[in-house]
mmCIF file of C-alpha atoms in Angstrom:
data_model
loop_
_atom_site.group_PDB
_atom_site.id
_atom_site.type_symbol
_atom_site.label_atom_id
_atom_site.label_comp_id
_atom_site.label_asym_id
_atom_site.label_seq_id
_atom_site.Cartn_x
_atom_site.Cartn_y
_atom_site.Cartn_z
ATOM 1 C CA UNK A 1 127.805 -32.494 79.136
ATOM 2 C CA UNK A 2 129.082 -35.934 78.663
ATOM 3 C CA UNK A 3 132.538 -36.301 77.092
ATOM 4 C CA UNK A 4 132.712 -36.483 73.025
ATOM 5 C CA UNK A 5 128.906 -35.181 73.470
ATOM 6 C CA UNK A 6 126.730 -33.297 70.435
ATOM 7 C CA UNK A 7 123.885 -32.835 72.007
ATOM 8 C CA UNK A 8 122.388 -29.752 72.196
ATOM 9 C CA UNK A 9 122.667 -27.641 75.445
ATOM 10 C CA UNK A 10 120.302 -28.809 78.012
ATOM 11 C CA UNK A 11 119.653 -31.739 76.113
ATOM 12 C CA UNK A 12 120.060 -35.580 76.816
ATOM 13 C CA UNK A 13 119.682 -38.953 75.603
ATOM 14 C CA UNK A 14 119.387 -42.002 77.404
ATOM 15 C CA UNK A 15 118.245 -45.742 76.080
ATOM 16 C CA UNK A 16 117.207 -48.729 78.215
ATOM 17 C CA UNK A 17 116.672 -52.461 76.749
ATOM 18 C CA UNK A 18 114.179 -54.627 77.233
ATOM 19 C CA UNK A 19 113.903 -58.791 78.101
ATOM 20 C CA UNK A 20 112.214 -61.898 77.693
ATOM 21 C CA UNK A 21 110.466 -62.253 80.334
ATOM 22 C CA UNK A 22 111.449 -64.064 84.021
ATOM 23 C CA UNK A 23 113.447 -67.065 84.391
ATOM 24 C CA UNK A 24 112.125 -67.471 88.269
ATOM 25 C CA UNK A 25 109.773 -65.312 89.736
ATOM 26 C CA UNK A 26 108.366 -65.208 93.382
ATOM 27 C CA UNK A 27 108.807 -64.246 97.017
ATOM 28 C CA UNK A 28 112.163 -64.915 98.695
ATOM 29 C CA UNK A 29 113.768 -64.252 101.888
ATOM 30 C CA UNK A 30 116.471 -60.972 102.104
ATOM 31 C CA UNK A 31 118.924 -60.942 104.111
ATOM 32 C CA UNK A 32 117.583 -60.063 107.425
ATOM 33 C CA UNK A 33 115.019 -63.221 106.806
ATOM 34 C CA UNK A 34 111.775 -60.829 105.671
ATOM 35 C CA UNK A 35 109.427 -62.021 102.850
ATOM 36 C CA UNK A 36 110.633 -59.636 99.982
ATOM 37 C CA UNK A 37 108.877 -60.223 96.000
ATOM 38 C CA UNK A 38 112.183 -60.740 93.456
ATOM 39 C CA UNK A 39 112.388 -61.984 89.768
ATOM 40 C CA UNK A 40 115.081 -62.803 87.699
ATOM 41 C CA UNK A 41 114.570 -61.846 84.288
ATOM 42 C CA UNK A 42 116.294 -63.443 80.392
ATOM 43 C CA UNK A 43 118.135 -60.317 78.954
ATOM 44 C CA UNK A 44 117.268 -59.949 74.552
ATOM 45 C CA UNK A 45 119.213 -58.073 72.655
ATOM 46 C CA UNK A 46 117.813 -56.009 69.992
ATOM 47 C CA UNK A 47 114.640 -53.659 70.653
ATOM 48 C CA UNK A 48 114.779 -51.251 74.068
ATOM 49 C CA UNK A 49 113.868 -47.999 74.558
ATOM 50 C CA UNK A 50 115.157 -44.414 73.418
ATOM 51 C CA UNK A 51 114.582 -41.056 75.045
ATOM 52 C CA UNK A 52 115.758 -37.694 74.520
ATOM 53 C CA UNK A 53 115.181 -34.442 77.101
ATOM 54 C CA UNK A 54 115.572 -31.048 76.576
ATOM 55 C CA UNK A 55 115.072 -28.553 79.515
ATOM 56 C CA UNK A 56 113.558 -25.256 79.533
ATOM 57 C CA UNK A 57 115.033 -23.431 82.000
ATOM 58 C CA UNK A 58 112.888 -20.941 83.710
ATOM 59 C CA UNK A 59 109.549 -22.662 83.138
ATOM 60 C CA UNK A 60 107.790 -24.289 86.302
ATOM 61 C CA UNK A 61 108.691 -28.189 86.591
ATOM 62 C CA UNK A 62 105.426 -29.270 86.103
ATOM 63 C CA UNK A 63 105.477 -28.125 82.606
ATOM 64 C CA UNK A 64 106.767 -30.676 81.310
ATOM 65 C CA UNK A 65 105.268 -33.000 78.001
ATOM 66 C CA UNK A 66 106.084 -36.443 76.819
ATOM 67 C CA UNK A 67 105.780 -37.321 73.047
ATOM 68 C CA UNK A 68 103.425 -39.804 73.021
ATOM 69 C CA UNK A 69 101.847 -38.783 75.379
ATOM 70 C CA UNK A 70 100.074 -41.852 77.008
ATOM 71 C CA UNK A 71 103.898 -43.066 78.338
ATOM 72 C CA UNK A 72 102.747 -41.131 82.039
ATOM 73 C CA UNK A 73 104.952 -43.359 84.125
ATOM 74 C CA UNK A 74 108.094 -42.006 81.575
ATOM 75 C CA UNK A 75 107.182 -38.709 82.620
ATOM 76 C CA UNK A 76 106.390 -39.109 85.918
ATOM 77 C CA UNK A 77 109.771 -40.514 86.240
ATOM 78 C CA UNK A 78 111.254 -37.285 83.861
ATOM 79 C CA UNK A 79 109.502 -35.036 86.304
ATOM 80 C CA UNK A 80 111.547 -37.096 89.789
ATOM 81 C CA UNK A 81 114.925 -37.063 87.590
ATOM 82 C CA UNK A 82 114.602 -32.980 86.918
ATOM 83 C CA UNK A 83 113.878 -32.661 91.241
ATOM 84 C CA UNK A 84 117.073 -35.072 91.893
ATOM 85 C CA UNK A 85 118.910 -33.858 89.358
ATOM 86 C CA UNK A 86 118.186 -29.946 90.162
ATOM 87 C CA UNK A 87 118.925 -31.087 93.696
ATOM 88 C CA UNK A 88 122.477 -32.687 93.118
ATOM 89 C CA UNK A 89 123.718 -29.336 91.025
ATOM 90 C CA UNK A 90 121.852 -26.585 93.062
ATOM 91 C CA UNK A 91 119.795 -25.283 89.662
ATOM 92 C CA UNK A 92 115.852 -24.775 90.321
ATOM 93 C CA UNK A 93 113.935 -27.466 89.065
ATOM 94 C CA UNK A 94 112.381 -26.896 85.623
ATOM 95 C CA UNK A 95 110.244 -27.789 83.139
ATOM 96 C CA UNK A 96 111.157 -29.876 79.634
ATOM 97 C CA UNK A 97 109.920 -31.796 76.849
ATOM 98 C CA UNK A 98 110.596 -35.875 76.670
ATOM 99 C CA UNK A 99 110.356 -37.639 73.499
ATOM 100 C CA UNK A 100 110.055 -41.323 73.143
ATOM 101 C CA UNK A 101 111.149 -43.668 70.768
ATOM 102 C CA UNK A 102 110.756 -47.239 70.647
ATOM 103 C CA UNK A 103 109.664 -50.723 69.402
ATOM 104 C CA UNK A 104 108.946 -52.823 72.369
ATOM 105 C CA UNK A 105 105.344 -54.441 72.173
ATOM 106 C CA UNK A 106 103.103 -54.100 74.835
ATOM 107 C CA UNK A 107 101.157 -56.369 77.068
ATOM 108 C CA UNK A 108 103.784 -59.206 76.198
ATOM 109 C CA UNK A 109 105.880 -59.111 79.804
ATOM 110 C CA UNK A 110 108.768 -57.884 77.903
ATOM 111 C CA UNK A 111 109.346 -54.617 80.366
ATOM 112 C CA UNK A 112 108.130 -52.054 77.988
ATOM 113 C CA UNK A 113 107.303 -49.658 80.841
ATOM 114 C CA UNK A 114 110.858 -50.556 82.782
ATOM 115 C CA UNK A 115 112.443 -49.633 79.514
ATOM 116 C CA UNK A 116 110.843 -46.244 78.979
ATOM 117 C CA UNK A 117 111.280 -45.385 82.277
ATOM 118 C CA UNK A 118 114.644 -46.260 82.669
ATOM 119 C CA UNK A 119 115.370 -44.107 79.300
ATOM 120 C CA UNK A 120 113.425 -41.212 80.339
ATOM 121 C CA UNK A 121 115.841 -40.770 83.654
ATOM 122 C CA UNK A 122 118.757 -41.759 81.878
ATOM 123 C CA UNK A 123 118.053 -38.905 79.212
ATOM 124 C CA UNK A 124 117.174 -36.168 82.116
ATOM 125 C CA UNK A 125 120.349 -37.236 84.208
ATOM 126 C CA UNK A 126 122.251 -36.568 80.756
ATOM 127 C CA UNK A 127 120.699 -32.950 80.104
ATOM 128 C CA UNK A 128 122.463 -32.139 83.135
ATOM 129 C CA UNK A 129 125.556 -33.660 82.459
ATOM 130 C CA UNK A 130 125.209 -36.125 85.454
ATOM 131 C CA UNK A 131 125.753 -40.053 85.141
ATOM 132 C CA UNK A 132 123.373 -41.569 87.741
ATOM 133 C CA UNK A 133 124.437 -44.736 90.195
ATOM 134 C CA UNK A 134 122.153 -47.644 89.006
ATOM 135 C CA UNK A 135 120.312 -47.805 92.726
ATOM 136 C CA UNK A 136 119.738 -43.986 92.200
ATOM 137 C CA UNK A 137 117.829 -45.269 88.826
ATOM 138 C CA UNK A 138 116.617 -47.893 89.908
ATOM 139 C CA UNK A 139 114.987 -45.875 92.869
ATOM 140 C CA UNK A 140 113.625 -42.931 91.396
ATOM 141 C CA UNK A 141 111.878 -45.732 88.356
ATOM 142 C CA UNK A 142 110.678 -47.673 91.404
ATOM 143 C CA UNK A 143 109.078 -44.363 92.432
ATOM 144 C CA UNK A 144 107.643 -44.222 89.083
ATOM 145 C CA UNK A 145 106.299 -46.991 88.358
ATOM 146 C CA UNK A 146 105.663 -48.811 91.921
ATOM 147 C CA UNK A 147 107.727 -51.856 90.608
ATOM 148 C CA UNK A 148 110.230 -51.952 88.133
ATOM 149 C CA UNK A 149 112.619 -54.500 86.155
ATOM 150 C CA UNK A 150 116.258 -54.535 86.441
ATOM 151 C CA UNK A 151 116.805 -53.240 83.337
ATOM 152 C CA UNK A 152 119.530 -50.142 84.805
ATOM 153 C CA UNK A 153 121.548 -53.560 85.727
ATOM 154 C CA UNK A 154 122.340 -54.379 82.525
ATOM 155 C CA UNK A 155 122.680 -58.531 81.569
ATOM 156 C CA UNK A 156 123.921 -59.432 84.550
ATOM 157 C CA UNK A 157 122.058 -61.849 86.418
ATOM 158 C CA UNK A 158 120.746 -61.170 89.699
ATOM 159 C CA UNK A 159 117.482 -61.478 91.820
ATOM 160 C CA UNK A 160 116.015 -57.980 92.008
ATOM 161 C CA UNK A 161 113.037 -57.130 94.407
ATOM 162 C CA UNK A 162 111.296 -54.976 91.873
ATOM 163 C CA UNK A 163 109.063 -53.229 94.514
ATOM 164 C CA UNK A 164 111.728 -52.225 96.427
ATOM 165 C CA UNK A 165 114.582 -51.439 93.366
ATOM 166 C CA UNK A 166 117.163 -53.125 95.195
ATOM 167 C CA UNK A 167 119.426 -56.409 94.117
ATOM 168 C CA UNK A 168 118.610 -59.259 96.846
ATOM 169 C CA UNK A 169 121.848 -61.462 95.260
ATOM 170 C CA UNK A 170 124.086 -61.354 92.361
ATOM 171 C CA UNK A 171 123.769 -64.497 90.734
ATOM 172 C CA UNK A 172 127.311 -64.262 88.693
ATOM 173 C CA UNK A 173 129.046 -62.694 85.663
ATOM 174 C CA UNK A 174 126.774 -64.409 83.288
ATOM 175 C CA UNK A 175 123.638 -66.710 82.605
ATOM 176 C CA UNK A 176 124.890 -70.033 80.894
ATOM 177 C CA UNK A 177 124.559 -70.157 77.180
ATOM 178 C CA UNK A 178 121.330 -70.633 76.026
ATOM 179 C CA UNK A 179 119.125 -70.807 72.540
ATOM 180 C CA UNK A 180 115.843 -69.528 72.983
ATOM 181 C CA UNK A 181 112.897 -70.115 70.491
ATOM 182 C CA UNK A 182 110.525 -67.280 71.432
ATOM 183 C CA UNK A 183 106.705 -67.676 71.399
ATOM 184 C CA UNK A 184 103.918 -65.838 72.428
ATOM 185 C CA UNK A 185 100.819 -67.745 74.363
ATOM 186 C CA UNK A 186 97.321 -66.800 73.597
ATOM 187 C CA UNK A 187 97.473 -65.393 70.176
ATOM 188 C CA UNK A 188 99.899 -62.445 71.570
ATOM 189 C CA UNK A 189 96.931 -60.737 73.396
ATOM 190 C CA UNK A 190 98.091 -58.280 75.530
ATOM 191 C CA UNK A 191 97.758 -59.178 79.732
ATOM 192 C CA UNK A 192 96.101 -56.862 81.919
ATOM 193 C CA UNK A 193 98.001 -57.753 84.793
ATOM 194 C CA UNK A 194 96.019 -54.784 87.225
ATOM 195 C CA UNK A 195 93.226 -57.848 86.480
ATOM 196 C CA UNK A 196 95.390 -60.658 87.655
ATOM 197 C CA UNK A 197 94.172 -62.438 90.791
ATOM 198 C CA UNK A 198 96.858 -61.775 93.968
ATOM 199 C CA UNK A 199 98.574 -65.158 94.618
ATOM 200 C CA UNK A 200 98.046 -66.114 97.858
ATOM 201 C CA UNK A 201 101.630 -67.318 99.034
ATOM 202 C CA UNK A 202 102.528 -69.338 102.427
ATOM 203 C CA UNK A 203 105.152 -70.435 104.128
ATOM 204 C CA UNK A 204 105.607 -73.286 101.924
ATOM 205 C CA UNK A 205 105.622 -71.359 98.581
ATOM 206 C CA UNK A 206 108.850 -69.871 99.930
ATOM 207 C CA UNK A 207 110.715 -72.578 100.699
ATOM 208 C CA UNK A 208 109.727 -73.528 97.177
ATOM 209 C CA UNK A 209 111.163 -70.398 95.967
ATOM 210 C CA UNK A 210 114.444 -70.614 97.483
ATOM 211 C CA UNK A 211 115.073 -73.866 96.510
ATOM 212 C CA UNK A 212 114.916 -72.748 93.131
ATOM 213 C CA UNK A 213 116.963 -69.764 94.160
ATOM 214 C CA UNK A 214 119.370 -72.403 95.297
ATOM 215 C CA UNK A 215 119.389 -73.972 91.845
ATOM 216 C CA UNK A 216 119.580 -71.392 89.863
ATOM 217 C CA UNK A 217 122.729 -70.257 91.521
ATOM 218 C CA UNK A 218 124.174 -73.588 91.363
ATOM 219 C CA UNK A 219 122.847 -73.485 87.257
ATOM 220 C CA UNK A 220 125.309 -70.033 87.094
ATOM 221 C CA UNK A 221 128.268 -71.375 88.637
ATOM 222 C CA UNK A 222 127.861 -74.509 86.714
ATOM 223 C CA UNK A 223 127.314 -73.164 83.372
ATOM 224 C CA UNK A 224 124.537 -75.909 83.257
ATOM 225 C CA UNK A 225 121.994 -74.739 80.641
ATOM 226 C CA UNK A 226 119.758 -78.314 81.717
ATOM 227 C CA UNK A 227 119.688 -76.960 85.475
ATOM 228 C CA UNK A 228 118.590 -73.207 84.663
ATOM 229 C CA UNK A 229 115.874 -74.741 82.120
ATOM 230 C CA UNK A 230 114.544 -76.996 85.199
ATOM 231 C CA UNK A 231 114.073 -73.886 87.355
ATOM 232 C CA UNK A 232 112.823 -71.783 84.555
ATOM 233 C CA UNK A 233 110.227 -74.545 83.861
ATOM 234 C CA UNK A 234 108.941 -74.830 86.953
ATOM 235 C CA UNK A 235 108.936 -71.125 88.074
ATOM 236 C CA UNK A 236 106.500 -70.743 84.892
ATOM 237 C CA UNK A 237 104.656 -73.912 86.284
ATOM 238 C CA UNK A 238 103.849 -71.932 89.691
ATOM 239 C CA UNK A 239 103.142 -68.410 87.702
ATOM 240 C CA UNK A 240 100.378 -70.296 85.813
ATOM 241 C CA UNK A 241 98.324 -70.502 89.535
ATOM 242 C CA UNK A 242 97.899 -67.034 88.279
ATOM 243 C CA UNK A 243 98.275 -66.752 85.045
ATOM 244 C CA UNK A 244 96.511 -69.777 83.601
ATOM 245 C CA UNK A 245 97.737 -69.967 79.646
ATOM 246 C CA UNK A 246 95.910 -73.012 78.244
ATOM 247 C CA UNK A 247 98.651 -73.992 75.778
ATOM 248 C CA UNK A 248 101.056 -74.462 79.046
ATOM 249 C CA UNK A 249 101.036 -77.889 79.080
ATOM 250 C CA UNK A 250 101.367 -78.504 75.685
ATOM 251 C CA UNK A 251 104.155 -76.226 75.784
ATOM 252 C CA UNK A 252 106.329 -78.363 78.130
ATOM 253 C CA UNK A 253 105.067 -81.282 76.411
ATOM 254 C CA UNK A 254 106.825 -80.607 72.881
ATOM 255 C CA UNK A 255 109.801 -78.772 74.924
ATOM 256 C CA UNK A 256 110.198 -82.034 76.213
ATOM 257 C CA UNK A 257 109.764 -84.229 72.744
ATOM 258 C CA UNK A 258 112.314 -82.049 70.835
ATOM 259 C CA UNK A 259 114.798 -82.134 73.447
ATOM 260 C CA UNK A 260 114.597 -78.546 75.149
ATOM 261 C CA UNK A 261 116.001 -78.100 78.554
ATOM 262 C CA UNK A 262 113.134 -76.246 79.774
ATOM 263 C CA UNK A 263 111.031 -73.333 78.804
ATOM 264 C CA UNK A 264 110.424 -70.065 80.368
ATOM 265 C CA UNK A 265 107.479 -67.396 80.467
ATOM 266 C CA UNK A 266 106.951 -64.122 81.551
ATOM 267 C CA UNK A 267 104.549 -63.861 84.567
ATOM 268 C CA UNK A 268 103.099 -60.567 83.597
ATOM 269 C CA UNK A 269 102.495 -61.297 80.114
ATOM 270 C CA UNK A 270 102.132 -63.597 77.306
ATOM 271 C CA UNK A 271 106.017 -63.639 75.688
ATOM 272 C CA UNK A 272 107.273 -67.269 75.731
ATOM 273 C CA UNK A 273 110.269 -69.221 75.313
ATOM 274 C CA UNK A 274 111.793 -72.584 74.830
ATOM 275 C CA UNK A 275 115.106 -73.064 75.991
ATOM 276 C CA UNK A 276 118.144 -74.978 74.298
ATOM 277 C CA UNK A 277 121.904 -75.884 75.028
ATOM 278 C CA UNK A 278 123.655 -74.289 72.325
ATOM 279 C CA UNK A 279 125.991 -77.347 72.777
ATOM 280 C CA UNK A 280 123.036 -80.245 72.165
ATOM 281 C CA UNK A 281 123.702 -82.359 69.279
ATOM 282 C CA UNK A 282 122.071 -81.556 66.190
ATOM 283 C CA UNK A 283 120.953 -78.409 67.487
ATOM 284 C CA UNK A 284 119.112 -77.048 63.917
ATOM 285 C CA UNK A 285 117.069 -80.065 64.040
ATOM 286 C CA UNK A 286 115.842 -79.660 66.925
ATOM 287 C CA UNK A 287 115.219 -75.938 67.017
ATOM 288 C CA UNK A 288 113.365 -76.783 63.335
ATOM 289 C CA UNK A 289 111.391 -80.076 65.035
ATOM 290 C CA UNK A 290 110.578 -77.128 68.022
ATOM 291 C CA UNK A 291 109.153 -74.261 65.086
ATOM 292 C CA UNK A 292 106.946 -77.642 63.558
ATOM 293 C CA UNK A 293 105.963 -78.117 66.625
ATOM 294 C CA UNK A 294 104.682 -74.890 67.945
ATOM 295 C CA UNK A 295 103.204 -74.282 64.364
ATOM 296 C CA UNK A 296 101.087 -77.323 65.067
ATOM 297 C CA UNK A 297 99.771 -75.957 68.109
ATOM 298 C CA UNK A 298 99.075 -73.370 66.874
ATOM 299 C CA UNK A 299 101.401 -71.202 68.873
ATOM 300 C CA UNK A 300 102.895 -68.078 67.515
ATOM 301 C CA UNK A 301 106.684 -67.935 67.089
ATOM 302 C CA UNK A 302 108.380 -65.010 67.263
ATOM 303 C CA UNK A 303 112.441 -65.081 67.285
ATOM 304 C CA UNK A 304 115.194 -67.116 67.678
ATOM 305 C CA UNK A 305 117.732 -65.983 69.594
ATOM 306 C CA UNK A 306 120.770 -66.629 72.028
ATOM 307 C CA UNK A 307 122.145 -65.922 75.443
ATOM 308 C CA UNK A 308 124.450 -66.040 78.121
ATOM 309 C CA UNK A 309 127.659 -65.072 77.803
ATOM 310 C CA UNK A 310 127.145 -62.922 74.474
ATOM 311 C CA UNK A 311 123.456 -62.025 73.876
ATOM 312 C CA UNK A 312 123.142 -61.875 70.725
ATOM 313 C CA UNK A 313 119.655 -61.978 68.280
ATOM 314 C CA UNK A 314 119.651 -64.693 65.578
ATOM 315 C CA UNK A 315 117.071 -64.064 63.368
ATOM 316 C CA UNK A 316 117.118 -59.781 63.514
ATOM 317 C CA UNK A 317 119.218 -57.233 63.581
ATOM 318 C CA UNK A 318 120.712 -55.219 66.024
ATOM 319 C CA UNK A 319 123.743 -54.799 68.520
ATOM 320 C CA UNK A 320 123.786 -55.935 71.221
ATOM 321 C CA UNK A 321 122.987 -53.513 74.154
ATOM 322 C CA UNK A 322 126.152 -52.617 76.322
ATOM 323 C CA UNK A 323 125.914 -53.955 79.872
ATOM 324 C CA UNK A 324 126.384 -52.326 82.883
ATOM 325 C CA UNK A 325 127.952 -53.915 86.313
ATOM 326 C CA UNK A 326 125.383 -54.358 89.005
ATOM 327 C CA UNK A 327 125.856 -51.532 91.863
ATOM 328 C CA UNK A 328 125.231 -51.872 95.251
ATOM 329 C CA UNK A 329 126.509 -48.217 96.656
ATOM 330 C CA UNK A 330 126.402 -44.995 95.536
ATOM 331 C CA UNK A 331 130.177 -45.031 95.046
ATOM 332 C CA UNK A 332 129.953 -47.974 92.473
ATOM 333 C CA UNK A 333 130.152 -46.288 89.339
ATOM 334 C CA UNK A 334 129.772 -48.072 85.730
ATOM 335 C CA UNK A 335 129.094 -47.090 82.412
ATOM 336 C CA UNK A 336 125.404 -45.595 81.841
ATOM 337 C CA UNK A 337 123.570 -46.249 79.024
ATOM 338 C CA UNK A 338 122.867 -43.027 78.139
ATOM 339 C CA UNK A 339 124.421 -40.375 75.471
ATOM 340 C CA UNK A 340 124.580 -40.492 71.965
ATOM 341 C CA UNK A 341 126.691 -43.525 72.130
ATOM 342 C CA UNK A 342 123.337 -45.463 72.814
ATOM 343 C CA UNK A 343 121.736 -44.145 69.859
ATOM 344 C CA UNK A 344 122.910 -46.905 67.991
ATOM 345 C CA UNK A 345 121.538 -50.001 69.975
ATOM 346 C CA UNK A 346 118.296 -50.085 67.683
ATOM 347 C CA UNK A 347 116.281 -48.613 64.896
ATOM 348 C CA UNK A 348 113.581 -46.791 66.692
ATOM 349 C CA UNK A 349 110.286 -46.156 65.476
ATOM 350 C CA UNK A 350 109.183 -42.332 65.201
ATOM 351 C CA UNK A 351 108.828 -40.633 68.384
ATOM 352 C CA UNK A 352 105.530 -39.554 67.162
ATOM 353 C CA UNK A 353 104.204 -43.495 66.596
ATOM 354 C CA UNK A 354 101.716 -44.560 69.336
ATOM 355 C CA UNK A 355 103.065 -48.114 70.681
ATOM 356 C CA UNK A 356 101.282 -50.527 69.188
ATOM 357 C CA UNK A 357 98.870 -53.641 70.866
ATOM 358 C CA UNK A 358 101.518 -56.726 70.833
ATOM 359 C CA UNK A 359 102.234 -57.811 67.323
ATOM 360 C CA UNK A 360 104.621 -61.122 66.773
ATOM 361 C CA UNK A 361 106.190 -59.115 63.917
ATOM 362 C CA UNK A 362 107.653 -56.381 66.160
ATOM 363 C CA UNK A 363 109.597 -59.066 68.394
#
């Protein structure tokens, strides 16, 4: 076992957090040229994802149960972690019994399914006393899942093809300082996005894209909070060919009137946000003018909260998660969140508690 560790034998943690949705989402070239799907999503500090394993040695590995037991892509993930991680120390593959914990609301875009899996093969890794490389994790929760957020990268921002698990480009150390109001569009509802139309993309959709790509690089090396809120703004403008919110443009609108840089929406869900430079003049104001506002829309908020170069919540508690450096080899090796030092990232609902439909409250 880890180092310092008090788990149980055969036993592991492992935690993953969650986000706020994309800042630009779309299809880019890689670096051989070829058409490859990538997002780049705003870390959130605060709720995430908690799993613990235990093995049982001797059973067959498909007996293995996950507590609650609707989270099938966390244990379809478990049950790849238990074959790699058998594998890498020569012990037959067994059988185990993964508990979830959690407060991540579904149906929002927020990566609730990332951030289970990612916990569930962080926790297996750690009942055998292994640290996984984050490609390894991000692989096997690709495998999982079919996509998956970058959520094993830690804050750091970078362009991830998410049906592929691999990092297209590292973007920098660090986002530039932002304020975010969170929101959620349509009352909350959860989005079905196995219902979402396909988009149909051409050639000139990804020249789009990598112009913002372009930007938003420039926006990192800048620090320029007003140049990441342009491309955040109109990567959401694209995502609504698809996704179609009706308070959208009102949205922008009072982003605009209260002197936001931008705003910012996930494109598989309804989670919202509207972005501010922490350095703006009379910044309360304008966050308060930005609550009025959305109140008068009629548009949920949720929290307040900052990011960048320390992501921290504003208006709930919790520490903020520890990040991880981006890995591009297996012989790139950073701290894992995993272990009982992870246990203290959030206050985790009951293992036995059924995730609930998306309410504002739990943001």
């Amino acid at each position: 076992m880890n180092p310092g560790a008090t788990n149980a034998p055969g036993t592991g943690t492992g935690h993953a957090p969650c986000h706020h949705g994309e800042i630009l989402q779309g299809v880019f070239l890689d670096g051989s040229g070829r058409r490859c799907a990538g997002l780049v999503t705003l870390p959130i500090a605060g709720p995430g994802s908690s799993a613990v394993f235990a093995r049982r040695p001797g059973t067959a590995p498909e007996a293995l149960t996950v507590t609650p037991a609707d989270r099938t892509k966390a244990a379809r993930a478990a049950a790849l972690t238990v074959a790699e991680c058998a594998r890498r120390t020569g012990r037959p593959p067994c059988g185990g019994e993964l508990r979830l914990s959690g407060a991540i609301p579904v149906g929002l875009g927020m990566g609730s399914s990332s951030s289970d899996v990612i916990a569930a093969v962080r926790a297996v890794a750690d009942s055998y006393g292994l640290r996984l490389a984050p490609t390894t994790v991000a692989a096997l929760a690709v495998r999982a899942e079919l996509a998956s957020d970058p959520l094993m990268l830690g804050g750091h921002p970078v362009l991830f093809a998410q049906r592929e698990g691999r990092v297209l480009e590292v973007l920098g150390p660090a986002l530039p300082p932002l304020v975010v109001v969170g929101c959620a569009l349509g009352g909350g509802a959860p989005v079905d996005t196995l219902t979402l139309p396909a988009a149909d993309l051409g050639e000139d959709d990804v020249r789009a894209y990598e112009r913002l790509r372009a930007l938003l690089r420039r926006a990192v090396a800048t620090g320029s909070a007003d140049l990441l809120g342009a491309v955040a703004t109109a990567s959401a403008r694209r995502g609504q060919q698809v996704l179609r919110h009706p308070e959208f443009d009102a949205l922008v609108a009072l982003a605009r009137r209260v002197g936001a840089v931008g705003v910012q929406i996930a494109h598989s869900g309804a989670v919202a946000g509207v972005l501010f430079d922490p350095a703006a003049p009379e910044l309360r104001r304008r966050i308060r003018g930005c609550l009025h506002a959305l109140d008068a829309h009629g548009i949920p908020a949720t929290r307040t909260f900052t990011t960048g170069t320390s992501t921290t919540a504003t208006s709930t508690t919790g520490s903020t998660p520890a990040k991880e450096t981006p890995h591009h080899g297996p012989a790139q090796h950073g701290p894992a969140q995993h272990g009982p030092a992870h246990r203290r990232v959030d206050r985790p609902a009951g293992p036995d508690t059924p995730r609930r439909p998306a309410r504002l409250p739990a943001l």
